Amino acid sequence: MSDRKPYKSDLSDERWALIEPVISAWKADHPSPTGHQGRYEMREIVNAILYQGRTGCQWDYLPHDLPPKSAVYYYFAAWRDDVTDVKINDLLRWQVREKAGRSEDPSLVVIDTQSVHAAVNVPATTTGKDAAKKVAGRKRGVAVDVLGLVIAVTVLAASDHDNAFGTALLGQVAPIDSIKKALVDQGFKKTVVEYGAMVGIDVEIVERNPADKGTGFVPQAKRWIVEQTLGILMLFRRLVRDYESRPKSSESRVRWAMIDVIARRLTGQTTPTWRG
C-alpha cells in the first residue's frame, strides 16, 4: 500500500484480504511476456475503480496519487471481459450467505429494473426512453437473493420492456441449480412466466394490494429487498447516471459497487453516505 493520504473509498486491510486472492490468482495467470510485474500495485488499481464508482468522476479526473487512467481502465476492462468481477462478487456473496447460516446459493431470487438517464457520450444505439417513467437512457435489471445480494445484472436501453430483462436475468440464474422461484412485479408479463417454466424456475408476478392505491410506496413482502438494493446502488455516483459507452461496463459498475458493499458488510465497516 502506498503512503499517500487515504480516500474514504480505499480498501481497508481487512477488505483487501477478501479480494486479494482472486486478484493475485488472476495476475499469476496473466504474466507479462517480458516478466515485468507492472508499475502499480493491484490494490491501488482496485482503489481507483472504487474511488471512481463512489465519486462518479471522469477517467481523466482520477486523482494524480492514484494509478493513471490507462492502467486503471486496462484492468477494469480486462476484469469485465473475463468476468473476474463476477468471480469476486460471487465469492463475497457466498461468504455473506454462509455467515448468515444460509446455503451458498439461494432457492429464490427477486427481480426488478431501474431506469437512469444516460450521459451525452453514451451511444444512442444503446439507449432509449422509458415511456412509463419518462427517463431517456438505460435500464438496469438485477436479480437478488433475500439478503439483497446481486446474483445477476443486465443493462439494456430504457425503452426495452421488462420482459427482455426478465428473460435475460432468468437465463443468467438458471444454471444455478438451487434457484427454483423468482418474484417479479406487475411490469413483467406472461412472457417471463413462460420463459421461467422453460428453464425450470417458477415465476410469480406479485400483485399490489388494491387497498394500497393512492397511499404512496408500500413495501411488498420479500419483493422490498430488491428495491433496497437498487436504492443502495444510488450511493455510488457513477451509477446515478449511466456514463458507460458499453452496457457491459455498466453491468460491471454494478458488480463493483456490490463488491464494495458486501466487503464492508463482511468486515463490519459502513458505507459512507454522500453527506457523511
PDB file of C-alpha atoms in Angstrom:
ATOM      1  CA  MET A   1       0.000   0.000   0.000  1.00  0.00           C
ATOM      2  CA  SER A   2       1.329   3.436  -0.894  1.00  0.00           C
ATOM      3  CA  ASP A   3       1.989   6.084   1.730  1.00  0.00           C
ATOM      4  CA  ARG A   4      -0.428   8.572   0.166  1.00  0.00           C
ATOM      5  CA  LYS A   5      -3.241  10.089   2.229  1.00  0.00           C
ATOM      6  CA  PRO A   6      -6.154   7.594   2.059  1.00  0.00           C
ATOM      7  CA  TYR A   7      -9.529   8.255   0.449  1.00  0.00           C
ATOM      8  CA  LYS A   8     -12.755   7.143   2.136  1.00  0.00           C
ATOM      9  CA  SER A   9     -13.339   4.695  -0.707  1.00  0.00           C
ATOM     10  CA  ASP A  10      -9.984   2.938  -0.193  1.00  0.00           C
ATOM     11  CA  LEU A  11      -9.947  -0.715   0.769  1.00  0.00           C
ATOM     12  CA  SER A  12      -9.062  -1.401   4.371  1.00  0.00           C
ATOM     13  CA  ASP A  13      -6.553  -4.179   5.037  1.00  0.00           C
ATOM     14  CA  GLU A  14      -9.459  -6.453   6.022  1.00  0.00           C
ATOM     15  CA  ARG A  15     -11.448  -5.789   2.848  1.00  0.00           C
ATOM     16  CA  TRP A  16      -8.401  -6.133   0.615  1.00  0.00           C
ATOM     17  CA  ALA A  17      -7.706  -9.515   2.220  1.00  0.00           C
ATOM     18  CA  LEU A  18     -11.127 -10.683   0.959  1.00  0.00           C
ATOM     19  CA  ILE A  19     -10.445  -9.639  -2.641  1.00  0.00           C
ATOM     20  CA  GLU A  20      -6.691 -10.131  -2.943  1.00  0.00           C
ATOM     21  CA  PRO A  21      -6.681 -13.939  -3.528  1.00  0.00           C
ATOM     22  CA  VAL A  22      -8.771 -13.591  -6.703  1.00  0.00           C
ATOM     23  CA  ILE A  23      -6.705 -10.666  -7.993  1.00  0.00           C
ATOM     24  CA  SER A  24      -3.398 -12.397  -7.228  1.00  0.00           C
ATOM     25  CA  ALA A  25      -4.572 -15.582  -8.976  1.00  0.00           C
ATOM     26  CA  TRP A  26      -5.593 -13.508 -11.995  1.00  0.00           C
ATOM     27  CA  LYS A  27      -2.213 -11.772 -12.047  1.00  0.00           C
ATOM     28  CA  ALA A  28      -0.412 -15.129 -11.886  1.00  0.00           C
ATOM     29  CA  ASP A  29      -2.485 -16.394 -14.833  1.00  0.00           C
ATOM     30  CA  HIS A  30      -1.676 -13.291 -16.907  1.00  0.00           C
ATOM     31  CA  PRO A  31       2.117 -12.846 -16.703  1.00  0.00           C
ATOM     32  CA  SER A  32       3.774 -10.163 -18.776  1.00  0.00           C
ATOM     33  CA  PRO A  33       5.717 -11.555 -21.773  1.00  0.00           C
ATOM     34  CA  THR A  34       8.708  -9.546 -20.548  1.00  0.00           C
ATOM     35  CA  GLY A  35       8.377 -10.756 -16.964  1.00  0.00           C
ATOM     36  CA  HIS A  36       7.628  -7.206 -15.785  1.00  0.00           C
ATOM     37  CA  GLN A  37       5.346  -7.151 -12.734  1.00  0.00           C
ATOM     38  CA  GLY A  38       3.790  -3.790 -13.576  1.00  0.00           C
ATOM     39  CA  ARG A  39       4.312  -0.339 -12.118  1.00  0.00           C
ATOM     40  CA  TYR A  40       1.186  -0.248  -9.968  1.00  0.00           C
ATOM     41  CA  GLU A  41       0.004  -2.278  -7.007  1.00  0.00           C
ATOM     42  CA  MET A  42      -3.175  -4.245  -7.713  1.00  0.00           C
ATOM     43  CA  ARG A  43      -4.681  -2.876  -4.515  1.00  0.00           C
ATOM     44  CA  GLU A  44      -4.250   0.649  -5.853  1.00  0.00           C
ATOM     45  CA  ILE A  45      -5.907  -0.327  -9.147  1.00  0.00           C
ATOM     46  CA  VAL A  46      -8.940  -1.589  -7.210  1.00  0.00           C
ATOM     47  CA  ASN A  47      -8.880   1.543  -5.038  1.00  0.00           C
ATOM     48  CA  ALA A  48      -9.058   3.662  -8.195  1.00  0.00           C
ATOM     49  CA  ILE A  49     -12.039   1.680  -9.524  1.00  0.00           C
ATOM     50  CA  LEU A  50     -13.837   2.078  -6.190  1.00  0.00           C
ATOM     51  CA  TYR A  51     -12.957   5.784  -5.989  1.00  0.00           C
ATOM     52  CA  GLN A  52     -14.449   6.419  -9.406  1.00  0.00           C
ATOM     53  CA  GLY A  53     -17.524   4.367  -8.550  1.00  0.00           C
ATOM     54  CA  ARG A  54     -18.207   6.361  -5.390  1.00  0.00           C
ATOM     55  CA  THR A  55     -17.375   9.830  -6.714  1.00  0.00           C
ATOM     56  CA  GLY A  56     -18.536   9.449 -10.323  1.00  0.00           C
ATOM     57  CA  CYS A  57     -15.506  11.314 -11.667  1.00  0.00           C
ATOM     58  CA  GLN A  58     -14.431  11.105 -15.299  1.00  0.00           C
ATOM     59  CA  TRP A  59     -11.497   8.873 -16.240  1.00  0.00           C
ATOM     60  CA  ASP A  60      -9.256  11.877 -16.889  1.00  0.00           C
ATOM     61  CA  TYR A  61     -10.110  13.285 -13.458  1.00  0.00           C
ATOM     62  CA  LEU A  62      -8.776  10.402 -11.391  1.00  0.00           C
ATOM     63  CA  PRO A  63      -6.547  11.908  -8.669  1.00  0.00           C
ATOM     64  CA  HIS A  64      -2.853  12.065  -9.524  1.00  0.00           C
ATOM     65  CA  ASP A  65      -1.908   9.970  -6.497  1.00  0.00           C
ATOM     66  CA  LEU A  66      -3.918   7.025  -7.856  1.00  0.00           C
ATOM     67  CA  PRO A  67      -2.780   4.998 -10.887  1.00  0.00           C
ATOM     68  CA  PRO A  68      -3.487   6.739 -14.225  1.00  0.00           C
ATOM     69  CA  LYS A  69      -6.495   6.169 -16.458  1.00  0.00           C
ATOM     70  CA  SER A  70      -4.539   3.976 -18.882  1.00  0.00           C
ATOM     71  CA  ALA A  71      -3.643   1.448 -16.186  1.00  0.00           C
ATOM     72  CA  VAL A  72      -6.949   1.522 -14.310  1.00  0.00           C
ATOM     73  CA  TYR A  73      -9.071   1.169 -17.435  1.00  0.00           C
ATOM     74  CA  TYR A  74      -6.894  -1.682 -18.709  1.00  0.00           C
ATOM     75  CA  TYR A  75      -7.660  -3.758 -15.628  1.00  0.00           C
ATOM     76  CA  PHE A  76     -11.285  -2.615 -15.361  1.00  0.00           C
ATOM     77  CA  ALA A  77     -11.903  -3.740 -18.954  1.00  0.00           C
ATOM     78  CA  ALA A  78      -9.942  -6.968 -18.576  1.00  0.00           C
ATOM     79  CA  TRP A  79     -11.802  -7.960 -15.403  1.00  0.00           C
ATOM     80  CA  ARG A  80     -15.108  -7.004 -17.051  1.00  0.00           C
ATOM     81  CA  ASP A  81     -14.435  -9.091 -20.137  1.00  0.00           C
ATOM     82  CA  ASP A  82     -13.165 -12.241 -18.392  1.00  0.00           C
ATOM     83  CA  VAL A  83     -15.792 -11.982 -15.587  1.00  0.00           C
ATOM     84  CA  THR A  84     -13.249 -11.578 -12.795  1.00  0.00           C
ATOM     85  CA  ASP A  85     -15.663  -9.023 -11.314  1.00  0.00           C
ATOM     86  CA  VAL A  86     -18.351 -11.734 -11.299  1.00  0.00           C
ATOM     87  CA  LYS A  87     -15.990 -14.139  -9.522  1.00  0.00           C
ATOM     88  CA  ILE A  88     -15.189 -11.615  -6.793  1.00  0.00           C
ATOM     89  CA  ASN A  89     -18.853 -10.694  -6.296  1.00  0.00           C
ATOM     90  CA  ASP A  90     -19.864 -14.359  -6.098  1.00  0.00           C
ATOM     91  CA  LEU A  91     -17.057 -15.227  -3.675  1.00  0.00           C
ATOM     92  CA  LEU A  92     -18.064 -12.446  -1.279  1.00  0.00           C
ATOM     93  CA  ARG A  93     -21.770 -13.199  -1.704  1.00  0.00           C
ATOM     94  CA  TRP A  94     -21.197 -16.832  -0.719  1.00  0.00           C
ATOM     95  CA  GLN A  95     -19.332 -15.707   2.396  1.00  0.00           C
ATOM     96  CA  VAL A  96     -22.162 -13.390   3.469  1.00  0.00           C
ATOM     97  CA  ARG A  97     -24.700 -16.162   2.995  1.00  0.00           C
ATOM     98  CA  GLU A  98     -22.554 -18.623   4.929  1.00  0.00           C
ATOM     99  CA  LYS A  99     -22.162 -16.092   7.737  1.00  0.00           C
ATOM    100  CA  ALA A 100     -25.961 -15.769   7.829  1.00  0.00           C
ATOM    101  CA  GLY A 101     -26.319 -19.529   8.134  1.00  0.00           C
ATOM    102  CA  ARG A 102     -27.606 -19.989   4.599  1.00  0.00           C
ATOM    103  CA  SER A 103     -26.570 -22.240   1.748  1.00  0.00           C
ATOM    104  CA  GLU A 104     -24.075 -20.963  -0.810  1.00  0.00           C
ATOM    105  CA  ASP A 105     -26.742 -20.187  -3.423  1.00  0.00           C
ATOM    106  CA  PRO A 106     -30.389 -19.220  -2.883  1.00  0.00           C
ATOM    107  CA  SER A 107     -33.576 -21.023  -3.824  1.00  0.00           C
ATOM    108  CA  LEU A 108     -35.419 -17.767  -4.565  1.00  0.00           C
ATOM    109  CA  VAL A 109     -34.487 -14.567  -6.390  1.00  0.00           C
ATOM    110  CA  VAL A 110     -36.270 -11.241  -6.685  1.00  0.00           C
ATOM    111  CA  ILE A 111     -36.056  -9.383  -9.995  1.00  0.00           C
ATOM    112  CA  ASP A 112     -36.638  -5.700 -10.765  1.00  0.00           C
ATOM    113  CA  THR A 113     -35.404  -2.887 -13.014  1.00  0.00           C
ATOM    114  CA  GLN A 114     -34.206   0.688 -12.563  1.00  0.00           C
ATOM    115  CA  SER A 115     -34.129   3.342 -15.299  1.00  0.00           C
ATOM    116  CA  VAL A 116     -31.391   6.003 -15.289  1.00  0.00           C
ATOM    117  CA  HIS A 117     -30.590   8.895 -17.583  1.00  0.00           C
ATOM    118  CA  ALA A 118     -27.623   8.445 -19.923  1.00  0.00           C
ATOM    119  CA  ALA A 119     -24.731  10.884 -20.278  1.00  0.00           C
ATOM    120  CA  VAL A 120     -24.135  12.634 -23.605  1.00  0.00           C
ATOM    121  CA  ASN A 121     -21.234  10.328 -24.519  1.00  0.00           C
ATOM    122  CA  VAL A 122     -23.378   7.168 -24.370  1.00  0.00           C
ATOM    123  CA  PRO A 123     -24.098   5.824 -27.888  1.00  0.00           C
ATOM    124  CA  ALA A 124     -27.693   6.443 -28.975  1.00  0.00           C
ATOM    125  CA  THR A 125     -27.820   2.891 -30.346  1.00  0.00           C
ATOM    126  CA  THR A 126     -27.756   1.513 -26.782  1.00  0.00           C
ATOM    127  CA  THR A 127     -30.249   3.941 -25.222  1.00  0.00           C
ATOM    128  CA  GLY A 128     -33.962   4.614 -25.431  1.00  0.00           C
ATOM    129  CA  LYS A 129     -36.826   6.177 -23.493  1.00  0.00           C
ATOM    130  CA  ASP A 130     -38.716   4.504 -20.691  1.00  0.00           C
ATOM    131  CA  ALA A 131     -42.158   5.905 -21.541  1.00  0.00           C
ATOM    132  CA  ALA A 132     -43.684   4.932 -18.192  1.00  0.00           C
ATOM    133  CA  LYS A 133     -41.007   6.652 -16.094  1.00  0.00           C
ATOM    134  CA  LYS A 134     -40.172   9.305 -18.705  1.00  0.00           C
ATOM    135  CA  VAL A 135     -36.468   8.507 -18.471  1.00  0.00           C
ATOM    136  CA  ALA A 136     -34.269   8.687 -21.564  1.00  0.00           C
ATOM    137  CA  GLY A 137     -31.242   6.468 -21.172  1.00  0.00           C
ATOM    138  CA  ARG A 138     -30.654   2.934 -19.993  1.00  0.00           C
ATOM    139  CA  LYS A 139     -32.325   0.479 -17.680  1.00  0.00           C
ATOM    140  CA  ARG A 140     -30.523  -1.933 -15.372  1.00  0.00           C
ATOM    141  CA  GLY A 141     -32.121  -5.140 -14.232  1.00  0.00           C
ATOM    142  CA  VAL A 142     -30.964  -7.112 -11.208  1.00  0.00           C
ATOM    143  CA  ALA A 143     -31.769 -10.447  -9.631  1.00  0.00           C
ATOM    144  CA  VAL A 144     -31.059 -10.526  -5.904  1.00  0.00           C
ATOM    145  CA  ASP A 145     -31.432 -13.061  -3.099  1.00  0.00           C
ATOM    146  CA  VAL A 146     -33.396 -12.425   0.099  1.00  0.00           C
ATOM    147  CA  LEU A 147     -30.332 -10.737   1.621  1.00  0.00           C
ATOM    148  CA  GLY A 148     -30.286  -8.207  -1.218  1.00  0.00           C
ATOM    149  CA  LEU A 149     -27.099  -9.611  -2.765  1.00  0.00           C
ATOM    150  CA  VAL A 150     -26.861  -9.347  -6.553  1.00  0.00           C
ATOM    151  CA  ILE A 151     -26.906 -12.704  -8.329  1.00  0.00           C
ATOM    152  CA  ALA A 152     -27.234 -11.350 -11.877  1.00  0.00           C
ATOM    153  CA  VAL A 153     -27.335  -7.991 -13.649  1.00  0.00           C
ATOM    154  CA  THR A 154     -28.136  -6.882 -17.179  1.00  0.00           C
ATOM    155  CA  VAL A 155     -28.224  -3.413 -18.763  1.00  0.00           C
ATOM    156  CA  LEU A 156     -30.251  -2.545 -21.863  1.00  0.00           C
ATOM    157  CA  ALA A 157     -31.882   0.515 -23.415  1.00  0.00           C
ATOM    158  CA  ALA A 158     -34.511   2.120 -21.174  1.00  0.00           C
ATOM    159  CA  SER A 159     -37.047   1.547 -23.951  1.00  0.00           C
ATOM    160  CA  ASP A 160     -36.738  -2.238 -23.662  1.00  0.00           C
ATOM    161  CA  HIS A 161     -39.678  -3.938 -21.990  1.00  0.00           C
ATOM    162  CA  ASP A 162     -39.249  -5.534 -18.582  1.00  0.00           C
ATOM    163  CA  ASN A 163     -39.851  -8.884 -20.305  1.00  0.00           C
ATOM    164  CA  ALA A 164     -36.449  -8.548 -22.013  1.00  0.00           C
ATOM    165  CA  PHE A 165     -34.819  -8.054 -18.621  1.00  0.00           C
ATOM    166  CA  GLY A 166     -36.758 -10.862 -17.027  1.00  0.00           C
ATOM    167  CA  THR A 167     -35.755 -13.427 -19.631  1.00  0.00           C
ATOM    168  CA  ALA A 168     -32.126 -12.233 -19.661  1.00  0.00           C
ATOM    169  CA  LEU A 169     -31.831 -12.433 -15.874  1.00  0.00           C
ATOM    170  CA  LEU A 170     -33.590 -15.797 -15.662  1.00  0.00           C
ATOM    171  CA  GLY A 171     -31.169 -17.063 -18.294  1.00  0.00           C
ATOM    172  CA  GLN A 172     -28.251 -15.959 -16.111  1.00  0.00           C
ATOM    173  CA  VAL A 173     -29.528 -17.550 -12.897  1.00  0.00           C
ATOM    174  CA  ALA A 174     -30.949 -20.747 -14.453  1.00  0.00           C
ATOM    175  CA  PRO A 175     -27.565 -22.575 -14.332  1.00  0.00           C
ATOM    176  CA  ILE A 176     -27.661 -22.248 -10.518  1.00  0.00           C
ATOM    177  CA  ASP A 177     -29.465 -25.491  -9.680  1.00  0.00           C
ATOM    178  CA  SER A 178     -30.760 -24.334  -6.306  1.00  0.00           C
ATOM    179  CA  ILE A 179     -32.828 -21.452  -7.741  1.00  0.00           C
ATOM    180  CA  LYS A 180     -36.408 -22.635  -8.189  1.00  0.00           C
ATOM    181  CA  LYS A 181     -38.514 -19.489  -7.790  1.00  0.00           C
ATOM    182  CA  ALA A 182     -38.434 -15.835  -8.852  1.00  0.00           C
ATOM    183  CA  LEU A 183     -40.611 -12.936  -7.709  1.00  0.00           C
ATOM    184  CA  VAL A 184     -41.330 -10.058 -10.121  1.00  0.00           C
ATOM    185  CA  ASP A 185     -43.689  -7.103 -10.127  1.00  0.00           C
ATOM    186  CA  GLN A 186     -46.600  -6.329 -12.442  1.00  0.00           C
ATOM    187  CA  GLY A 187     -44.326  -4.779 -15.054  1.00  0.00           C
ATOM    188  CA  PHE A 188     -43.297  -8.279 -16.061  1.00  0.00           C
ATOM    189  CA  LYS A 189     -45.771 -10.234 -18.154  1.00  0.00           C
ATOM    190  CA  LYS A 190     -46.700 -13.764 -19.209  1.00  0.00           C
ATOM    191  CA  THR A 191     -43.617 -13.999 -21.443  1.00  0.00           C
ATOM    192  CA  VAL A 192     -41.346 -14.074 -18.388  1.00  0.00           C
ATOM    193  CA  VAL A 193     -43.519 -16.652 -16.628  1.00  0.00           C
ATOM    194  CA  GLU A 194     -43.402 -18.898 -19.695  1.00  0.00           C
ATOM    195  CA  TYR A 195     -39.645 -18.496 -20.089  1.00  0.00           C
ATOM    196  CA  GLY A 196     -39.173 -19.309 -16.413  1.00  0.00           C
ATOM    197  CA  ALA A 197     -41.115 -22.540 -16.886  1.00  0.00           C
ATOM    198  CA  MET A 198     -38.797 -23.441 -19.784  1.00  0.00           C
ATOM    199  CA  VAL A 199     -35.681 -23.064 -17.608  1.00  0.00           C
ATOM    200  CA  GLY A 200     -37.177 -24.681 -14.506  1.00  0.00           C
ATOM    201  CA  ILE A 201     -37.939 -21.555 -12.461  1.00  0.00           C
ATOM    202  CA  ASP A 202     -41.399 -20.763 -11.095  1.00  0.00           C
ATOM    203  CA  VAL A 203     -42.009 -17.059 -11.757  1.00  0.00           C
ATOM    204  CA  GLU A 204     -44.601 -15.353  -9.557  1.00  0.00           C
ATOM    205  CA  ILE A 205     -45.939 -11.945 -10.517  1.00  0.00           C
ATOM    206  CA  VAL A 206     -46.594 -10.196  -7.204  1.00  0.00           C
ATOM    207  CA  GLU A 207     -49.759  -8.111  -7.467  1.00  0.00           C
ATOM    208  CA  ARG A 208     -50.144  -4.934  -5.476  1.00  0.00           C
ATOM    209  CA  ASN A 209     -52.891  -4.805  -2.901  1.00  0.00           C
ATOM    210  CA  PRO A 210     -55.728  -2.650  -4.359  1.00  0.00           C
ATOM    211  CA  ALA A 211     -56.237  -1.168  -0.902  1.00  0.00           C
ATOM    212  CA  ASP A 212     -52.756   0.407  -1.143  1.00  0.00           C
ATOM    213  CA  LYS A 213     -53.673   2.512  -4.191  1.00  0.00           C
ATOM    214  CA  GLY A 214     -53.120   6.207  -3.533  1.00  0.00           C
ATOM    215  CA  THR A 215     -51.201   5.602  -0.293  1.00  0.00           C
ATOM    216  CA  GLY A 216     -47.743   6.016  -1.792  1.00  0.00           C
ATOM    217  CA  PHE A 217     -44.988   3.429  -1.759  1.00  0.00           C
ATOM    218  CA  VAL A 218     -45.928   0.328   0.229  1.00  0.00           C
ATOM    219  CA  PRO A 219     -43.223  -2.356   0.592  1.00  0.00           C
ATOM    220  CA  GLN A 220     -44.269  -5.805  -0.595  1.00  0.00           C
ATOM    221  CA  ALA A 221     -43.225  -8.853   1.382  1.00  0.00           C
ATOM    222  CA  LYS A 222     -39.908 -10.259   0.081  1.00  0.00           C
ATOM    223  CA  ARG A 223     -40.011  -8.018  -3.006  1.00  0.00           C
ATOM    224  CA  TRP A 224     -38.944  -4.962  -0.979  1.00  0.00           C
ATOM    225  CA  ILE A 225     -35.388  -6.279  -0.747  1.00  0.00           C
ATOM    226  CA  VAL A 226     -34.662  -5.625  -4.429  1.00  0.00           C
ATOM    227  CA  GLU A 227     -35.906  -2.047  -4.000  1.00  0.00           C
ATOM    228  CA  GLN A 228     -33.458  -1.653  -1.123  1.00  0.00           C
ATOM    229  CA  THR A 229     -30.581  -2.935  -3.259  1.00  0.00           C
ATOM    230  CA  LEU A 230     -31.442  -0.541  -6.086  1.00  0.00           C
ATOM    231  CA  GLY A 231     -31.504   2.265  -3.531  1.00  0.00           C
ATOM    232  CA  ILE A 232     -28.086   1.275  -2.170  1.00  0.00           C
ATOM    233  CA  LEU A 233     -26.662   1.484  -5.686  1.00  0.00           C
ATOM    234  CA  MET A 234     -27.579   5.187  -5.692  1.00  0.00           C
ATOM    235  CA  LEU A 235     -24.850   5.749  -3.073  1.00  0.00           C
ATOM    236  CA  PHE A 236     -22.437   5.269  -5.986  1.00  0.00           C
ATOM    237  CA  ARG A 237     -22.473   8.405  -8.114  1.00  0.00           C
ATOM    238  CA  ARG A 238     -21.148   6.579 -11.148  1.00  0.00           C
ATOM    239  CA  LEU A 239     -24.473   4.700 -11.138  1.00  0.00           C
ATOM    240  CA  VAL A 240     -26.821   7.665 -10.640  1.00  0.00           C
ATOM    241  CA  ARG A 241     -26.445   8.343 -14.362  1.00  0.00           C
ATOM    242  CA  ASP A 242     -25.144   5.897 -16.982  1.00  0.00           C
ATOM    243  CA  TYR A 243     -21.778   7.169 -18.211  1.00  0.00           C
ATOM    244  CA  GLU A 244     -20.521   3.988 -19.835  1.00  0.00           C
ATOM    245  CA  SER A 245     -20.107   3.580 -23.585  1.00  0.00           C
ATOM    246  CA  ARG A 246     -20.763  -0.154 -23.290  1.00  0.00           C
ATOM    247  CA  PRO A 247     -23.681  -1.711 -21.412  1.00  0.00           C
ATOM    248  CA  LYS A 248     -21.245  -4.410 -20.224  1.00  0.00           C
ATOM    249  CA  SER A 249     -19.248  -1.694 -18.462  1.00  0.00           C
ATOM    250  CA  SER A 250     -22.449  -0.511 -16.774  1.00  0.00           C
ATOM    251  CA  GLU A 251     -23.055  -4.058 -15.545  1.00  0.00           C
ATOM    252  CA  SER A 252     -19.505  -4.233 -14.210  1.00  0.00           C
ATOM    253  CA  ARG A 253     -20.042  -0.958 -12.318  1.00  0.00           C
ATOM    254  CA  VAL A 254     -22.990  -2.542 -10.512  1.00  0.00           C
ATOM    255  CA  ARG A 255     -20.840  -5.534  -9.563  1.00  0.00           C
ATOM    256  CA  TRP A 256     -18.001  -3.354  -8.250  1.00  0.00           C
ATOM    257  CA  ALA A 257     -20.497  -1.340  -6.204  1.00  0.00           C
ATOM    258  CA  MET A 258     -21.829  -4.553  -4.672  1.00  0.00           C
ATOM    259  CA  ILE A 259     -18.287  -5.837  -4.089  1.00  0.00           C
ATOM    260  CA  ASP A 260     -17.684  -2.683  -2.036  1.00  0.00           C
ATOM    261  CA  VAL A 261     -20.974  -3.077  -0.145  1.00  0.00           C
ATOM    262  CA  ILE A 262     -20.508  -6.785   0.567  1.00  0.00           C
ATOM    263  CA  ALA A 263     -16.863  -6.442   1.639  1.00  0.00           C
ATOM    264  CA  ARG A 264     -17.900  -3.740   4.104  1.00  0.00           C
ATOM    265  CA  ARG A 265     -20.721  -5.944   5.366  1.00  0.00           C
ATOM    266  CA  LEU A 266     -18.337  -8.841   5.936  1.00  0.00           C
ATOM    267  CA  THR A 267     -15.890  -6.676   7.887  1.00  0.00           C
ATOM    268  CA  GLY A 268     -18.457  -4.631   9.798  1.00  0.00           C
ATOM    269  CA  GLN A 269     -17.430  -1.383   8.106  1.00  0.00           C
ATOM    270  CA  THR A 270     -20.080   1.079   6.989  1.00  0.00           C
ATOM    271  CA  THR A 271     -20.608   2.644   3.572  1.00  0.00           C
ATOM    272  CA  PRO A 272     -20.426   6.463   3.936  1.00  0.00           C
ATOM    273  CA  THR A 273     -23.323   8.462   2.546  1.00  0.00           C
ATOM    274  CA  TRP A 274     -22.732  11.413   0.242  1.00  0.00           C
ATOM    275  CA  ARG A 275     -23.098  13.733   3.237  1.00  0.00           C
ATOM    276  CA  GLY A 276     -21.037  11.507   5.523  1.00  0.00           C
TER     277      GLY A 276
END
